[in-house]
């Protein structure tokens, strides 16, 4: 039945199908009713022909965009919304299958799908009549499938998008965009200078949603299509940024799909990274979008039926988290690649004998930090990133899940000096509710944790709760001594797998962020040390036997199967000790540190031969890091090792 329907569909020319909407709707319904199993039953070549035919029909039946791209205006529409939606649904199913995906990844196909995308209703500055007339004339003189026309249209629309985005960002500002968008959003601002405005049409979100899913499937399965998609010839990156520019007025799923397109557009050193930041002001737009998503998530958590905006009403907590996670992933790409592109261009300019303004007089926040490059253009996203860490409710039982994991990855790119300035500001420094570790380390540690900025509390909580979940409590052996868990036990990774996470990928970033925080700022290092490695430790038990976050960090250093977290844990503890390996061995004991120090070429950092004393004046074993036993403890230990018969014999000897 499916093959017959496909044959009938393909037997007619595109013009006939476009002019027969009722018959076309019947064919589309028949194919969709069978689901993906029906489409899987035909050959790859048939799926390819069908995808190409449906795509061309959608292009011809959807009309031509009129005027500014952001107005959602079309003329000469041949199919109604229901038929166009059915056609796009079929393309979405085909895009998941061999043979059906490749046709959608071609530049002209990407353009056709982008033409189906609408934007939130808004006022747009009216273009000069001469430009509109010129554009209309060029379109009328050519075939709709002409690549020349597509390029002309892309050039015009991308220019209007860039202009509108720059205007919106400059007018609203990154910190106040949400409230201004929700209030009098259709009224031109006072800086309009008397310009005339056109009001956009209502967006067709179902069609936009389906077109975006087709695009994402095509880009996911066809890596070679990602660079052309983000180019100015196709304009996909511009559309992705624009979809994020009015978050309060956009459904959560549209933001998610737009963020995913931005992720594909910014992968690797795509030239679009620079266009996004420099031309489209994407970092400020991302910041506004993150703020809106965080507020919507908090509102939704408090009331599942909340509907204060299109965004809040459209999505569940899960949908909002998905949008937030993908936007953070896209921003990580920009953090990674934009500075590299700018620096490469500066070096090229220098090599050509030019004076590169970015090469001289750099501030601390502009210089490479610990081998990483950074650009101050990214700073607009810092406060929203911190708000993800500090404001969103922690999931249970696994806190280090998206979007937190993606925010932590992005923060690894930011200089600690800028982070410190934000977290110590009046708004971010609020300690909020009392925090507690899963097991207290010491009185001074607890006191320091309570007075720490909320951001620091959250980072430590992430590490503490995650380590406590996957490294079980120690057991007690026959002599009553506690035996720590085996960090390399199979059960550790099995539990993480059951939770749907990779333990190495999850643990390493949070430990590296804590290490970076301690390594780049003395004040924050002292604060972290006072919480995680305080001076009033009870050393009656070796540190690697403790049942708290400190003990787990020390044991993690010795892991063989979790090599990356093991190294990150060692680097964190070393940073807490001022980067001094000898100080580290004196604080923890040479034994627990030996493996890490050997792997990092610091094995010669031996503690002094004599036993040190702690803050209580007791002697500490330099190898184990625990108290040297007193004479009374030695005697008691010897008695405890005696059998009952030996104890009776000793008692008789002493009484005789």
XYZ file of C-alpha atoms in Angstrom:
656
model
C 0.000 0.000 0.000
C 2.794 2.439 0.959
C 4.769 1.791 -2.224
C 1.629 2.366 -4.319
C 0.936 5.650 -2.555
C 4.534 6.774 -3.080
C 4.370 5.759 -6.752
C 1.156 7.748 -7.226
C 2.689 10.759 -5.520
C 5.830 10.631 -7.648
C 3.940 9.967 -10.889
C 2.694 13.562 -11.098
C 4.847 16.641 -11.661
C 5.292 18.999 -8.721
C 3.043 21.639 -10.268
C 0.169 19.152 -10.461
C 0.572 18.130 -6.831
C 0.722 21.735 -5.696
C -2.442 22.519 -7.671
C -4.254 19.475 -6.163
C -4.136 20.129 -2.432
C -6.967 17.764 -1.519
C -5.410 14.815 -3.303
C -2.001 15.666 -1.883
C -3.431 15.773 1.632
C -4.835 12.256 1.148
C -1.457 10.946 0.002
C 0.326 12.596 2.912
C -2.213 11.268 5.419
C -1.825 7.746 4.027
C 1.940 7.854 4.345
C 1.874 9.372 7.820
C -0.695 6.901 9.135
C 1.698 4.037 8.474
C 4.411 5.584 10.598
C 8.115 5.139 10.159
C 7.758 1.388 9.549
C 5.962 2.108 6.257
C 8.691 4.455 5.056
C 11.354 1.967 6.143
C 9.896 -0.699 3.874
C 10.980 1.048 0.658
C 14.495 1.448 -0.727
C 16.869 4.296 0.065
C 16.588 5.636 -3.470
C 12.773 5.778 -3.257
C 12.971 7.615 0.067
C 15.442 10.039 -1.485
C 13.116 10.732 -4.431
C 10.136 11.146 -2.124
C 11.980 13.552 0.196
C 13.138 15.646 -2.754
C 9.636 15.744 -4.259
C 7.916 16.722 -0.999
C 10.558 19.355 -0.328
C 10.082 20.939 -3.756
C 6.322 20.885 -3.277
C 6.639 22.649 0.072
C 8.838 25.305 -1.539
C 6.324 25.948 -4.327
C 3.215 25.763 -2.131
C 4.480 27.958 0.737
C 4.613 31.127 -1.326
C 7.256 33.824 -1.198
C 8.337 35.760 1.876
C 7.410 39.400 1.493
C 9.240 42.383 2.922
C 11.375 42.013 6.023
C 12.111 38.422 6.947
C 10.959 38.997 10.533
C 7.416 39.992 9.523
C 6.323 36.391 8.769
C 4.635 37.764 5.625
C 4.100 35.519 2.585
C 2.341 35.900 -0.737
C 1.017 33.351 -3.241
C 0.522 30.565 -0.659
C -0.906 27.515 -2.433
C -1.405 25.089 0.465
C -3.094 25.795 3.750
C -1.281 25.317 7.065
C -2.630 21.796 7.606
C -1.205 20.468 4.334
C 2.125 22.220 4.821
C 2.335 20.789 8.330
C 1.591 17.265 7.057
C 4.284 17.612 4.392
C 6.825 18.733 6.981
C 5.842 15.878 9.298
C 6.550 13.465 6.468
C 9.904 15.144 5.830
C 10.737 14.832 9.523
C 10.132 11.080 9.397
C 12.156 10.773 6.195
C 14.997 12.824 7.709
C 15.582 10.065 10.255
C 16.056 7.354 7.638
C 18.818 6.400 5.182
C 18.148 7.995 1.844
C 15.666 10.470 3.271
C 18.107 12.601 5.238
C 20.723 13.464 2.604
C 18.368 15.436 0.286
C 17.407 17.696 3.214
C 21.058 18.497 3.910
C 21.721 20.190 0.581
C 22.068 24.006 0.725
C 18.942 24.654 -1.368
C 16.936 22.246 0.795
C 18.180 23.987 3.939
C 17.023 27.311 2.491
C 13.580 25.897 1.739
C 13.178 24.609 5.284
C 14.393 27.902 6.750
C 11.722 29.690 4.705
C 9.105 27.830 6.760
C 10.363 29.326 10.027
C 8.351 32.106 11.686
C 9.367 34.486 14.464
C 7.474 36.036 17.385
C 5.113 38.800 16.365
C 6.899 42.134 16.506
C 7.224 45.568 14.939
C 10.012 45.893 12.374
C 11.345 49.156 10.875
C 9.819 49.601 7.447
C 12.245 49.104 4.584
C 12.545 51.744 1.840
C 10.101 51.129 -0.991
C 12.929 51.126 -3.478
C 14.591 48.174 -1.789
C 11.343 46.233 -1.577
C 10.546 46.982 -5.197
C 14.005 45.964 -6.306
C 13.772 42.708 -4.356
C 10.288 41.960 -5.704
C 11.443 42.648 -9.220
C 14.424 40.335 -8.956
C 12.234 37.559 -7.588
C 9.680 37.961 -10.350
C 12.336 37.807 -13.038
C 13.631 34.401 -11.978
C 12.383 30.907 -11.239
C 11.555 30.176 -7.566
C 14.154 27.424 -7.568
C 16.874 29.665 -8.941
C 19.941 29.740 -6.738
C 20.485 33.364 -7.738
C 17.135 34.344 -6.295
C 17.811 32.337 -3.153
C 21.122 34.112 -2.663
C 19.584 37.547 -3.236
C 16.819 36.808 -0.761
C 19.291 35.445 1.790
C 21.484 38.535 1.457
C 18.547 40.867 2.013
C 17.008 38.951 4.861
C 20.285 38.344 6.684
C 21.008 42.036 6.558
C 17.606 42.856 8.003
C 18.035 40.221 10.714
C 21.432 41.556 11.738
C 20.149 45.130 11.807
C 17.078 44.184 13.858
C 19.136 42.191 16.364
C 21.670 44.960 16.860
C 18.862 47.480 17.274
C 17.051 45.297 19.826
C 20.183 44.582 21.865
C 21.303 48.197 21.927
C 17.823 49.323 22.950
C 17.029 46.772 25.603
C 20.400 45.780 27.073
C 21.240 42.281 28.195
C 19.960 42.643 31.755
C 16.536 44.262 31.135
C 15.412 42.679 27.901
C 12.948 40.268 29.470
C 10.856 42.851 31.277
C 10.875 45.216 28.344
C 9.880 42.499 25.936
C 6.882 41.587 28.073
C 5.727 45.202 28.413
C 4.464 47.137 25.411
C 6.366 44.776 23.153
C 4.671 46.010 19.973
C 5.373 49.687 20.599
C 8.533 51.153 19.039
C 10.985 52.467 21.597
C 11.631 56.155 22.079
C 14.846 55.930 20.099
C 13.033 55.018 16.897
C 13.707 58.455 15.511
C 10.322 58.710 13.853
C 10.771 55.618 11.703
C 7.754 53.855 10.239
C 7.136 50.316 11.465
C 5.382 47.266 10.074
C 3.671 44.805 12.408
C 4.529 41.166 11.825
C 1.960 38.431 11.295
C 1.181 35.876 13.979
C 3.735 33.057 13.853
C 2.707 29.555 12.855
C 4.503 27.715 15.618
C 3.499 24.132 14.630
C 4.958 24.580 11.130
C 8.027 26.325 12.536
C 8.525 23.518 15.056
C 8.346 20.834 12.380
C 10.682 22.674 9.994
C 13.228 23.101 12.782
C 13.067 19.389 13.604
C 13.737 18.566 9.954
C 16.738 20.886 9.973
C 18.125 19.467 13.200
C 17.771 15.891 11.982
C 19.502 16.770 8.714
C 22.403 18.485 10.482
C 22.743 15.721 13.065
C 23.036 12.996 10.441
C 24.999 14.982 7.834
C 28.057 16.645 9.375
C 29.126 18.144 6.043
C 25.945 20.251 5.987
C 26.723 22.164 9.200
C 29.240 24.647 7.825
C 27.140 25.555 4.752
C 24.070 25.860 6.991
C 25.713 28.543 9.142
C 27.152 30.417 6.155
C 25.685 33.675 4.898
C 24.740 31.897 1.695
C 22.158 29.812 3.592
C 21.694 31.925 6.721
C 20.830 29.179 9.186
C 22.960 30.636 11.967
C 21.227 34.004 11.633
C 17.823 32.344 11.920
C 18.958 30.353 14.983
C 20.076 33.486 16.835
C 16.894 35.337 15.876
C 14.718 32.532 17.254
C 16.329 33.176 20.662
C 15.951 36.950 20.640
C 12.462 37.217 22.190
C 12.366 34.329 24.684
C 9.297 35.408 26.662
C 7.222 35.368 23.471
C 8.571 32.055 22.155
C 7.475 28.503 23.060
C 10.007 26.426 24.980
C 10.357 23.810 22.228
C 11.124 26.508 19.649
C 13.880 27.855 21.901
C 15.222 24.334 22.311
C 15.264 23.696 18.569
C 16.749 27.121 17.852
C 19.456 26.534 20.463
C 20.255 23.159 18.904
C 20.661 24.842 15.498
C 22.979 27.407 17.106
C 24.968 24.514 18.583
C 25.440 22.984 15.127
C 26.266 26.409 13.670
C 29.079 27.029 16.174
C 30.753 23.631 16.219
C 34.512 23.720 15.768
C 36.075 26.881 14.373
C 33.137 27.829 12.198
C 33.412 31.412 10.896
C 29.883 31.934 12.166
C 31.245 32.097 15.719
C 32.627 35.541 14.952
C 29.524 36.613 13.035
C 27.323 35.521 15.928
C 29.258 37.509 18.531
C 30.423 40.557 16.591
C 27.550 41.121 14.166
C 24.482 39.533 15.738
C 25.335 40.241 19.392
C 24.547 36.608 20.146
C 26.119 36.606 23.620
C 23.715 39.273 24.865
C 20.828 37.450 23.235
C 21.919 34.196 24.887
C 22.145 36.016 28.216
C 18.602 37.345 27.894
C 17.373 33.899 26.902
C 19.128 32.172 29.830
C 17.635 34.689 32.256
C 14.158 34.079 30.846
C 14.540 30.293 30.984
C 15.846 30.341 34.565
C 12.941 32.517 35.718
C 10.453 30.354 33.816
C 11.879 27.183 35.368
C 11.609 28.605 38.877
C 8.056 29.780 38.188
C 7.090 26.389 36.755
C 8.624 24.551 39.704
C 6.461 26.608 42.043
C 3.294 26.199 39.958
C 2.953 23.620 37.191
C 0.018 25.564 35.748
C 1.837 28.902 35.578
C 1.209 30.804 32.346
C 2.560 34.324 32.787
C 4.097 34.333 29.284
C 4.157 32.268 26.111
C 7.389 30.678 27.322
C 6.093 29.723 30.765
C 2.745 28.491 29.463
C 4.257 26.389 26.685
C 6.714 24.209 28.526
C 7.102 21.805 31.398
C 10.174 21.918 33.636
C 11.715 19.198 31.475
C 11.172 21.175 28.259
C 12.606 24.334 29.808
C 15.639 22.385 31.011
C 16.190 20.969 27.533
C 16.145 24.449 26.006
C 18.484 25.719 28.702
C 20.879 22.793 28.275
C 21.203 23.148 24.512
C 21.678 26.896 24.756
C 24.492 26.352 27.262
C 26.085 23.802 24.945
C 25.999 26.327 22.108
C 27.525 28.977 24.345
C 30.326 26.579 25.294
C 31.174 26.339 21.589
C 31.301 30.128 21.316
C 33.474 30.371 24.456
C 35.869 27.845 22.997
C 36.137 28.984 19.394
C 35.398 32.720 19.245
C 38.562 33.743 21.155
C 40.643 31.416 18.984
C 39.284 32.977 15.792
C 39.888 36.519 17.084
C 43.418 35.692 18.223
C 44.227 33.941 14.942
C 43.065 36.995 13.017
C 45.128 39.264 15.272
C 48.236 37.143 14.705
C 47.593 37.153 10.982
C 47.239 40.912 11.067
C 50.517 41.204 12.959
C 52.309 38.939 10.521
C 51.133 41.216 7.712
C 52.759 44.180 9.432
C 49.591 45.629 10.885
C 49.119 46.792 14.446
C 46.624 44.582 16.188
C 44.813 46.473 18.891
C 44.002 43.263 20.727
C 47.657 42.340 21.152
C 48.690 45.213 23.399
C 47.450 46.583 26.688
C 45.251 43.592 27.449
C 43.510 43.522 30.782
C 43.755 40.473 33.011
C 40.366 39.232 31.788
C 41.571 39.330 28.171
C 44.745 37.328 28.630
C 44.909 33.546 28.291
C 44.116 31.961 31.665
C 45.905 28.691 32.490
C 46.380 27.939 28.807
C 42.838 28.977 27.827
C 41.985 32.029 25.740
C 39.193 34.407 26.634
C 37.572 37.473 25.118
C 35.684 40.152 27.083
C 32.848 39.992 24.531
C 31.762 36.857 26.414
C 31.310 38.574 29.779
C 27.634 39.380 29.205
C 26.885 35.700 29.781
C 28.731 35.389 33.090
C 25.952 36.460 35.435
C 23.314 34.277 33.684
C 25.699 31.307 33.941
C 26.120 31.933 37.648
C 22.344 32.207 38.036
C 21.966 28.700 36.591
C 24.329 27.422 39.294
C 22.834 29.380 42.181
C 19.126 29.852 41.457
C 17.763 26.642 39.984
C 16.577 23.891 42.340
C 18.959 20.955 42.587
C 17.655 17.695 41.134
C 17.721 14.565 43.246
C 19.344 12.127 43.624
C 21.863 13.162 40.931
C 22.549 16.917 41.041
C 25.186 17.074 38.315
C 22.769 16.723 35.430
C 22.034 19.144 32.594
C 21.716 22.102 32.660
C 24.123 22.335 35.618
C 26.786 20.217 33.944
C 26.740 22.435 30.838
C 26.915 25.631 32.910
C 29.947 24.260 34.752
C 31.632 23.400 31.439
C 31.036 26.939 30.156
C 32.326 28.528 33.379
C 35.643 26.743 32.912
C 36.302 29.272 30.139
C 35.845 32.351 32.345
C 38.630 34.040 34.353
C 38.143 33.583 38.078
C 38.758 37.309 38.643
C 35.527 38.103 36.801
C 33.649 35.306 38.559
C 34.858 36.552 41.950
C 33.669 40.080 41.214
C 30.186 38.763 40.413
C 29.796 36.320 43.299
C 30.914 38.906 45.837
C 28.506 41.546 44.523
C 25.509 42.438 46.667
C 23.085 40.341 44.632
C 25.209 37.206 44.230
C 26.874 37.154 47.675
C 23.657 36.392 49.536
C 24.241 33.168 51.435
C 20.611 32.092 51.286
C 19.564 29.054 53.291
C 21.996 27.145 55.452
C 24.080 24.539 53.654
C 25.512 21.310 54.997
C 27.743 18.596 53.611
C 26.549 15.005 53.530
C 29.039 14.469 56.373
C 30.679 17.388 58.229
C 34.463 17.651 57.961
C 35.199 19.749 61.056
C 33.764 22.673 63.052
C 35.891 25.233 61.190
C 34.868 23.694 57.867
C 31.172 23.943 58.724
C 31.580 27.571 59.808
C 33.432 28.489 56.620
C 30.829 26.782 54.443
C 27.965 28.682 56.055
C 29.604 32.059 55.414
C 30.714 31.273 51.841
C 29.072 32.844 48.766
C 26.192 30.793 47.424
C 28.127 29.989 44.242
C 30.959 28.377 46.244
C 28.431 26.478 48.365
C 26.773 25.084 45.258
C 30.045 23.948 43.659
C 31.041 22.091 46.815
C 27.561 20.613 47.134
C 27.749 19.306 43.559
C 31.045 17.562 44.291
C 30.004 16.304 47.729
C 26.612 14.841 46.797
C 27.898 13.269 43.575
C 30.861 11.613 45.295
C 28.654 10.432 48.156
C 26.188 8.840 45.745
C 28.670 6.733 43.827
C 31.256 5.873 46.462
C 29.491 3.774 49.099
C 30.123 4.095 52.813
C 33.064 2.211 54.200
C 32.613 -1.204 55.778
C 34.020 -2.403 59.115
C 36.544 -5.250 59.159
C 37.087 -7.887 61.834
C 39.272 -5.711 64.042
C 36.712 -2.924 64.069
C 38.631 -0.591 61.764
C 36.730 1.088 58.908
C 37.716 -0.019 55.441
C 37.023 2.540 52.676
C 35.128 1.626 49.545
C 37.044 0.581 46.452
C 36.808 3.540 44.054
C 37.487 1.167 41.160
C 34.758 -1.323 42.055
C 32.480 -2.279 39.158
C 29.460 -1.250 41.199
C 30.565 2.393 41.034
C 30.284 2.698 37.262
C 27.256 0.411 37.172
C 25.345 2.752 39.475
C 26.345 5.767 37.399
C 25.275 3.997 34.228
C 21.906 3.206 35.799
C 21.542 6.939 36.488
C 22.265 7.656 32.840
C 25.596 9.410 33.307
C 29.246 8.800 32.492
C 31.057 9.257 35.789
C 34.293 10.512 34.242
C 32.508 13.103 32.098
C 30.392 14.169 35.059
C 32.996 14.386 37.833
C 35.942 15.870 35.964
C 34.452 19.322 35.094
C 33.252 20.149 38.630
C 36.610 19.141 40.112
C 38.445 21.167 37.472
C 36.257 24.202 38.162
C 36.999 23.973 41.896
C 40.687 23.566 41.086
C 40.615 26.562 38.715
C 38.903 28.657 41.378
C 41.579 27.784 43.952
C 44.503 28.150 41.543
C 43.612 31.591 40.175
C 42.653 33.497 43.333
C 44.323 33.395 46.746
C 41.234 34.569 48.628
C 38.995 31.919 47.124
C 41.728 29.313 47.550
C 41.875 30.085 51.284
C 38.101 29.848 51.494
C 37.980 26.497 49.695
C 40.845 25.161 51.799
C 39.081 26.186 54.998
C 36.060 24.152 53.873
C 37.651 21.103 52.258
C 41.023 20.879 54.021
C 40.643 22.782 57.307
C 43.336 23.041 59.964
C 41.217 21.488 62.741
C 40.862 18.040 61.166
C 40.397 15.087 63.478
C 43.345 12.947 62.449
C 42.558 9.971 64.642
C 41.779 8.338 61.307
C 43.881 8.671 58.149
C 42.417 11.150 55.671
C 41.950 8.474 53.009
C 39.696 6.568 55.430
C 37.335 9.447 56.177
C 33.656 9.090 55.270
C 33.230 12.632 53.958
C 33.953 14.595 50.797
C 37.603 15.085 51.804
C 38.132 11.365 52.280
C 36.491 10.590 48.952
C 38.618 13.182 47.127
C 41.764 11.684 48.627
C 40.741 8.137 47.689
C 39.709 9.235 44.200
C 43.301 10.323 43.528
C 44.311 6.658 43.471
C 41.647 5.490 41.012
C 42.787 3.533 37.975
C 39.476 3.211 36.131
C 38.498 6.868 36.666
C 41.784 8.342 35.491
C 40.555 11.824 34.540
C 38.614 12.489 37.786
C 41.570 11.010 39.685
C 43.922 13.544 38.133
C 41.418 16.382 38.625
C 40.961 15.448 42.286
C 44.725 15.459 42.820
C 45.060 18.814 41.063
C 42.297 20.260 43.261
C 43.945 19.095 46.494
C 47.321 20.347 45.253
C 45.803 23.767 44.497
C 44.333 23.907 48.008
C 47.927 23.518 49.214
C 49.180 26.527 47.210
C 50.360 24.231 44.423
C 53.127 23.015 46.751
C 53.530 19.244 46.562
C 55.505 19.094 49.822
C 52.781 21.028 51.633
C 50.251 18.620 50.120
C 52.056 15.556 51.505
C 52.341 17.178 54.927
C 48.611 17.979 54.957
C 47.341 14.652 53.605
C 50.175 12.179 54.077
C 52.680 10.970 51.514
C 51.062 7.538 51.190
C 47.676 8.651 49.789
C 49.400 11.210 47.506
C 52.167 8.957 46.186
C 50.373 7.709 43.074
C 49.216 11.146 41.987
C 52.629 12.688 42.621
C 54.318 9.893 40.674
C 52.024 10.440 37.674
C 52.637 14.202 37.702
C 56.407 14.034 38.128
C 56.355 15.301 41.714
C 57.255 12.087 43.544
C 60.368 13.700 45.033
C 58.228 16.004 47.184
C 58.816 14.000 50.341
C 57.583 15.260 53.699
C 60.138 16.134 56.328
C 61.429 13.131 58.236
C 60.196 14.271 61.606
C 56.546 13.968 62.475
C 54.730 17.312 62.291
C 52.203 18.588 64.809
C 48.670 19.698 64.111
C 46.722 22.646 65.569
C 46.090 20.599 68.742
C 49.787 19.952 69.232
C 49.548 16.216 68.491
C 52.176 14.488 66.361
C 51.073 13.494 62.831
C 52.492 10.538 60.902
C 54.022 12.012 57.696
C 53.166 8.904 55.684
C 49.578 8.214 56.698
C 48.521 11.725 57.753
C 46.962 10.428 60.983
C 47.936 11.022 64.579
C 50.947 9.219 65.965
C 49.573 6.973 68.719
C 50.189 8.077 72.315
C 51.770 5.697 74.837
C 48.321 4.993 76.268
C 46.924 4.245 72.785
C 49.839 1.965 71.999
C 49.245 0.029 75.221
C 45.526 -0.165 74.564
C 46.173 -1.316 71.005
C 48.441 -4.078 72.286
C 45.789 -5.221 74.747
C 43.104 -5.228 72.042
C 45.213 -7.577 69.933
C 45.415 -10.144 72.775
C 43.203 -13.199 72.895
C 40.965 -13.669 75.947
C 43.387 -16.298 77.332
C 46.314 -13.885 76.939
C 44.385 -11.134 78.695
C 43.609 -13.450 81.637
C 47.235 -14.506 81.868
C 48.414 -10.879 81.838
C 45.880 -9.963 84.522
C 47.132 -12.787 86.760
C 50.738 -11.678 86.219
C 49.949 -8.095 87.202
C 48.029 -9.168 90.333
C 50.692 -11.546 91.570
